Every structure is written in C-alpha cells, then in structure tokens.
XYZ file of C-alpha atoms in Angstrom:
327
model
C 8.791 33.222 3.636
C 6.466 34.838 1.044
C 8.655 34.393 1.009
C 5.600 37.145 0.056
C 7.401 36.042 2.624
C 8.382 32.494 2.787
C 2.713 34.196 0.387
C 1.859 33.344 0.370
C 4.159 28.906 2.378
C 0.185 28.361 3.299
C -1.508 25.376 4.342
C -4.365 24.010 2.692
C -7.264 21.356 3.043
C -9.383 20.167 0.732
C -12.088 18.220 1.025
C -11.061 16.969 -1.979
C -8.716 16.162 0.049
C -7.144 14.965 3.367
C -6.802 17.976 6.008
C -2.757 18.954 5.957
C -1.254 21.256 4.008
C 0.946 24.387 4.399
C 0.935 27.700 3.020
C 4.786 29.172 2.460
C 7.962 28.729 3.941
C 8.169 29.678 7.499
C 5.004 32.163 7.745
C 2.688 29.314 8.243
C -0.873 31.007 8.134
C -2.995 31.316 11.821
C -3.180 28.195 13.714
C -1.812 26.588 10.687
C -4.202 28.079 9.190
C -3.448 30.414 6.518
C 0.081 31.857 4.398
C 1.209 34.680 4.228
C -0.744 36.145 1.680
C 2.017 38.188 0.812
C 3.867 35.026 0.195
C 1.471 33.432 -1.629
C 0.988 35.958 -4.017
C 3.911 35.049 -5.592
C 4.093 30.847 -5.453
C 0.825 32.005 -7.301
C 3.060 33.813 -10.791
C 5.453 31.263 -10.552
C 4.957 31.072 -14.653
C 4.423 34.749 -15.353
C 1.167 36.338 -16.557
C -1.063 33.968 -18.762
C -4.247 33.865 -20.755
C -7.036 34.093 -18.333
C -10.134 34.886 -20.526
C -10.999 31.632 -20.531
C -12.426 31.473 -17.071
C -16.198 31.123 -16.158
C -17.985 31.551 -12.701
C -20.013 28.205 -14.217
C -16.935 25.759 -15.457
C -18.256 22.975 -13.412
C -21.914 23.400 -13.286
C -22.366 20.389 -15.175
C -19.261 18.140 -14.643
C -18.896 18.502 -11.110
C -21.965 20.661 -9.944
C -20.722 20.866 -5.847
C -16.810 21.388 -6.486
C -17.993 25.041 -4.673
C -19.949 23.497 -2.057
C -17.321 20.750 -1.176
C -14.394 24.010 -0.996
C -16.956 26.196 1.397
C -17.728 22.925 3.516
C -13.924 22.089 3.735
C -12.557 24.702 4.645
C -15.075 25.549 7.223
C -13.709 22.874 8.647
C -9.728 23.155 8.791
C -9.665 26.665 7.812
C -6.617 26.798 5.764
C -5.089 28.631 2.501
C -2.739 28.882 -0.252
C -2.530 29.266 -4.110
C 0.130 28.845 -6.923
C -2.619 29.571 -9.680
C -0.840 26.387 -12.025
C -0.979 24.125 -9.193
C 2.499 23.265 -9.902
C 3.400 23.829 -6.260
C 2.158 20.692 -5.124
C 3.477 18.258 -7.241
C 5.987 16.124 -5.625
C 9.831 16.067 -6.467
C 11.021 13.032 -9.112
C 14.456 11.038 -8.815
C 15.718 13.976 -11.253
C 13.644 17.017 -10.375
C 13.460 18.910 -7.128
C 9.710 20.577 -7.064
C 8.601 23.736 -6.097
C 7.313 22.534 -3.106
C 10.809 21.374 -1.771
C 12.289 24.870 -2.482
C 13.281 26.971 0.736
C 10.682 29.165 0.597
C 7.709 26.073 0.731
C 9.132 23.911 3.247
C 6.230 23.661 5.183
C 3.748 22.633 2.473
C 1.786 19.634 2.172
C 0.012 17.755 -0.672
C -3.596 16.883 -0.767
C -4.979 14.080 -2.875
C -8.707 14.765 -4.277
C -11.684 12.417 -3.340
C -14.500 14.399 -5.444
C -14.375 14.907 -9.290
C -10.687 13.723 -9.947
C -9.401 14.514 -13.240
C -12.502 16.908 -13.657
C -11.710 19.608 -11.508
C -8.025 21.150 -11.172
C -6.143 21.103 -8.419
C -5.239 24.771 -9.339
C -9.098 25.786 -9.636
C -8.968 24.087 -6.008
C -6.556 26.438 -4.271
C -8.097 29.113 -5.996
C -11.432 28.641 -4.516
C -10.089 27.446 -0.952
C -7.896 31.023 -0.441
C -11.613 32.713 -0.773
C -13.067 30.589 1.586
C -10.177 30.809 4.057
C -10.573 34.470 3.983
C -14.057 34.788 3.506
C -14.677 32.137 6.546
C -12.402 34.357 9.320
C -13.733 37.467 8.923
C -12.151 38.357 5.354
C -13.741 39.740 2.136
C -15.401 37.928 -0.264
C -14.536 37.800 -4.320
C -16.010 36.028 -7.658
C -13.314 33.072 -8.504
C -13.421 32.548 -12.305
C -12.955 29.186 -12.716
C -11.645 26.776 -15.386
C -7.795 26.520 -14.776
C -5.816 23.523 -15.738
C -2.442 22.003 -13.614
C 0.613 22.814 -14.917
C 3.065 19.562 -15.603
C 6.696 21.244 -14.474
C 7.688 22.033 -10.893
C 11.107 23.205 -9.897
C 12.407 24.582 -6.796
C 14.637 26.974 -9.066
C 11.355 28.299 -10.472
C 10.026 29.111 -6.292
C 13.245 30.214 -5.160
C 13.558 32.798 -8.839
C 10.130 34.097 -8.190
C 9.385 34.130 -4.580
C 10.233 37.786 -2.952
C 12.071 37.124 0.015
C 10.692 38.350 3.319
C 14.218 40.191 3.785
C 13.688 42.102 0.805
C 13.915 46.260 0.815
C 10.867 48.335 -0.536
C 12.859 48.518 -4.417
C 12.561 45.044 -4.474
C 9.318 43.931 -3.463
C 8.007 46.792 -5.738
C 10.128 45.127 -8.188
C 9.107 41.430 -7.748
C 5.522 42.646 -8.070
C 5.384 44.820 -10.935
C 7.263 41.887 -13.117
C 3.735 39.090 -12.375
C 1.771 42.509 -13.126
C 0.841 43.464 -9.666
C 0.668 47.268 -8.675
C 2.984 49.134 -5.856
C -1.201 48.920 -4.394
C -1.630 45.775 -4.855
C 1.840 44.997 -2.780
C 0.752 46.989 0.450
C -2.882 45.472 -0.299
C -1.802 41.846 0.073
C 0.672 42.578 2.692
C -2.302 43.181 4.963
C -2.775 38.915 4.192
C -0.009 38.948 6.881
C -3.146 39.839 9.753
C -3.308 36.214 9.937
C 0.727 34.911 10.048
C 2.568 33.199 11.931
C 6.106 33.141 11.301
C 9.237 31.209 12.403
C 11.522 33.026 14.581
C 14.537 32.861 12.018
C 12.261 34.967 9.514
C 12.786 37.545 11.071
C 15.850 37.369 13.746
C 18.612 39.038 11.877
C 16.346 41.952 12.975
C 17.047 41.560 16.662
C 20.578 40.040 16.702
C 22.650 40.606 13.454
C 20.666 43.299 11.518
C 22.349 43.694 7.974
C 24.916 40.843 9.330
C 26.494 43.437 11.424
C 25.086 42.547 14.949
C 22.798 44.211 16.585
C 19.270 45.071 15.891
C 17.281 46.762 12.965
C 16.997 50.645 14.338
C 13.637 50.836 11.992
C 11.736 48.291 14.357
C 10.390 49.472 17.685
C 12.377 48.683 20.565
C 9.828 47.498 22.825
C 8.864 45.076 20.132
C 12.616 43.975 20.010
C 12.537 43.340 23.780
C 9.566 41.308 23.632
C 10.883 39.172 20.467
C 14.051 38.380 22.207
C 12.401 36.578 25.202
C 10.362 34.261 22.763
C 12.857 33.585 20.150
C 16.519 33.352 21.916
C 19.581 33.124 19.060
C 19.406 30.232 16.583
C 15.452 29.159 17.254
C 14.146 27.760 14.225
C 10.953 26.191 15.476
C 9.178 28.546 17.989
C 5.993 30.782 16.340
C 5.159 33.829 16.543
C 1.880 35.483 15.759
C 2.586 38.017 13.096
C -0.749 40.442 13.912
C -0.626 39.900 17.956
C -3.964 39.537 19.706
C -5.629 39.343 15.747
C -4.445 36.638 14.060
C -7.468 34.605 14.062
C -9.561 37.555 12.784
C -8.843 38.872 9.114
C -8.967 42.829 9.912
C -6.501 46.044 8.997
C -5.240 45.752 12.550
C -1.638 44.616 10.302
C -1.497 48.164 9.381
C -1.436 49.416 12.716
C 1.231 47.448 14.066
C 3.060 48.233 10.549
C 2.645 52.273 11.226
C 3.807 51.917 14.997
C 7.181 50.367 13.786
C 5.784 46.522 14.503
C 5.790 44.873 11.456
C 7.418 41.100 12.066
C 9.416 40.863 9.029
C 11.646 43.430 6.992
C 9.032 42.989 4.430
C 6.643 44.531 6.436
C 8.396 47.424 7.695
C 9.674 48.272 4.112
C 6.030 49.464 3.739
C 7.185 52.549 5.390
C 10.004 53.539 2.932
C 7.676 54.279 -0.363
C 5.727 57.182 0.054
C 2.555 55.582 -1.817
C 2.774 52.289 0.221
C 3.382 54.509 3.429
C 0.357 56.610 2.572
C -1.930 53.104 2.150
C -0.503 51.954 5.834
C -1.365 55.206 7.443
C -5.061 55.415 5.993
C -5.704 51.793 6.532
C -4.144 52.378 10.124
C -6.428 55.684 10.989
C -9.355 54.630 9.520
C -9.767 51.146 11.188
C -9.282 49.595 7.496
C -11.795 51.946 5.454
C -11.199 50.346 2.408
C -8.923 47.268 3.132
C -11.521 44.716 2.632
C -12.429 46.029 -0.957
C -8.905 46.657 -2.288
C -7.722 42.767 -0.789
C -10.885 41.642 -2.509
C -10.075 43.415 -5.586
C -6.042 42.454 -5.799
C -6.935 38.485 -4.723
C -8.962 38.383 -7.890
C -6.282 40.143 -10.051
C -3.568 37.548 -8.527
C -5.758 35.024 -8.992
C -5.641 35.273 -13.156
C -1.556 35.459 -13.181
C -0.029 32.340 -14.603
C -3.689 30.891 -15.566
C -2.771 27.826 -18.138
C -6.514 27.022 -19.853
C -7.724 25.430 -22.972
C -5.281 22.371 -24.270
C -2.431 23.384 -21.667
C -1.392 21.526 -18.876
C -3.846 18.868 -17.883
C -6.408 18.351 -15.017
C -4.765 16.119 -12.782
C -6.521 13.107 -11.282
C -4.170 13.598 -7.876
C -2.728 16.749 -6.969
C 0.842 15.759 -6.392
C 1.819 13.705 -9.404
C 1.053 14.325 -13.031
C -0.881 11.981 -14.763
C-alpha cells in the first residue's frame, strides 16, 4: 500500500471527471481523500525516468485555456489525490491484459472519464495537477506543475506490483526502490511525510501486532501503547476497518507524521524503517523538533522532481479522449 505503501493507492476527482477515485492499495488518502504519497510516488515511475524537458507551465493556454481552473475548482470540491505521471494507472484491464489498476497494490482505485477538453488535455497532465491541488487545498505546499504530458498506451499489473515498494519493506529497500526512479534517500523520508493524511486498512499493517516477521507476536520497534490501542480497532483478520495514519491530523497536511514516526508510532513498517538510516532518522528528528521547519519546502521540492519521472511527451503515447481506455 504505497504500496509507497499500497503512494501513493489515492483517490482522485476530476472535474473532468465524475467524483470517485482512489489513491493506492489499502492507504486510501483522508476521508477518501488522498494516497499515500509515499505510495504514489511510485505508481508515478511505473516506466522509469523519461524525457521531461518538454514540459511548459503554458501547454494549454491556447487549447484548453481553464484545464487549471477546472483542477483547482474540482478538487476543492472532493478533495482527492493521486498520480502515475503516464496515466497508465487508470486504464482499465482487456480480455487479455490485467492493468495496473487491478494489481494488489491499487485495489481501491477508480477511473474518471473527462467532460472538459477530451483528447486535448492528458489524463496524466490531470493527476499531475490534481495531487497539487489536493495538497495545496488542506493545508499543504504549493509547486509549479510543468505541463504537457501524454498517456501512456500499456498497463499491467506486473508493471505496479514490480515497481510499487511495499509498505512491509525494511529501510535497504525502500532506499533501494527509490534511488532506481531517481529519487534521493531525502526525497524518501520527504514524501513519507505524504502519509500525514492516510488512512490505511488494518491488514497493512497487522503482522505488526499479531505475527510480526510471521513469528507471532508483535513488532518490538513499535510503541506498545500504540499496539494496545491498534488491537482494540483492528481484531485478527480485519480487512475493512480504517485507521487514520497521522491521528487527530489527518485532515490537515502538517509534519505532525514525523512526530508520531520519532515516538515509535509510525502505522506501517514503512514508516518506522525511517528510524534505521541515520540520514532518514536525522530528517524525522528535525522535522519532529522543529514543528516541520522545512517540511513544506522539501515536499514541495521532491513532488515536482517525482512529478517529471516516467514523463512520455512529443509523438509518444497519445492524449486520450477518456481516461480509462486508449483510443
């Protein structure tokens, strides 16, 4: 549950579309609101790092002049996001393909059809610009979104499940999984704060309180307390109750993540790996003492980075006319 964690399943509305749509796989985003950013990072490099000097700020200032306008309006509304910076992720599986959006990790997405600009506008340049605004619109930073992407034409759940850092993985991995889409050990524990707004599934997370490395018992890195409070909201085998991932914030987009993550409360192993790299242990602790010092700059500075990875532009892809099937 980007699986950065199951990041960034996250739900998304457009108003190019019709409000409904999930962010990644089990860490549904606040009030169905937003991914887990950490998750979505990664359903966004799906394809590996691309070409992305062909973006402007302009793109659509003559075809479709309020494709901003209708994103900001939109969202204000339903408050969602996501990204997958091809748009492949929302294409719908074929009689002989399984998409990405019907991989593990993105079971709880949902497709959007546009009403504004179809086949003008991408559906990938629409994600993009709807992950600011869901930010943005709760409290977040706010970043320039380059804009000019076109949709990629394959989706497989093989591709998701490959690139998708689980939200069981151990600090080598996730440092790993990052640095091969180009993304610093920073820019890990950065976007790992995305996880202020979560919500996650109770079985993200309950081999920590039941069967920790499938040897029963509980993960002795998590704080009991915590533990004792999980228990009496998600019992053994619940698949379907929530739980807020930043308690008492998860509306708000703030560094309170990091505070909870230093105190031994970070929801998913992915979280409390944070702890076992000195330089990602370092970030938590400043981000934690300071009351998020510099949190807001450095997310705003790694979104935009992420949101260039896997960019297909010029004669790639295509601009589709409806976001889940190719034209």
């Amino acid at each position: 549950n980007f699986s950065i964690s199951k990041v960034l399943s996250s739900t998304i509305n457009s108003s190019f579309s019709k409000p409904q749509n999930a962010l990644l796989a089990k860490t549904m985003a606040s009030s169905k609101l937003l991914l887990t950013f950490f998750q979505f990072t990664l359903v966004l490099s799906v394809l590996g790092l691309a070409n992305a000097y062909s973006l402007k700020l302009d793109y659509y200032k003559k075809s479709c002049p309020s494709a901003k306008h209708i994103a900001k309006a939109i969202t204000k509304n339903f408050i969602p996001g996501h990204q997958g910076c091809d748009g492949s992720v929302l294409l719908n599986s074929t009689k002989n393909n399984k998409a990405e959006r019907d991989a593990y990790p993105n079971l709880s997405l949902r497709g959007f059809q546009k009403k504004k600009c179809p086949g003008v506008v991408s559906c990938a340049d629409i994600l993009a610009l709807v992950a600011r605004e869901a930010v943005s619109q709760i409290g977040g930073p706010f970043w320039l979104v380059p804009l000019g992407r076109r949709d990629g034409r394959v989706s497989t759940a093989s591709a998701a499940t490959a690139n998708l850092p689980s939200f069981a993985f151990n600090i080598t991995q996730l440092k790993a999984s990052f640095a091969s889409k180009g993304l610093s050990d920073k820019d890990l524990v950065v976007l790992s704060g995305g996880h202020t707004i979560g919500i996650a599934h109770c079985d993200a997370f309950s081999d920590r309180l039941y069967n920790f490395n499938r040897r029963g018992g509980t993960d002795p890195t998590m704080d009991q307390n915590y533990i004792d409070a999980l228990k009496k909201k998600c019992p053994p085998g619940d698949s379907t109750t929530l739980v807020e991932m930043d308690p008492g914030s998860h509306r708000t987009f703030d560094a309170h993540y990091y505070t909870l993550v230093s105190k031994r409360r970070g929801l998913l192993q992915s979280d409390a790996a944070l702890l076992k790299d000195s330089a990602t242990n370092a970030y938590v602790q400043l981000q934690a003492t300071t009351a998020g010092s510099t949190f807001m700059e450095d997310f705003a500075k790694s979104m935009a980075k992420m949101g260039k990875i896997g960019v297909l532009t010029g004669s790639s892809g295509e601009i589709r006319k409806q976001c889940s099937t190719i034209n």
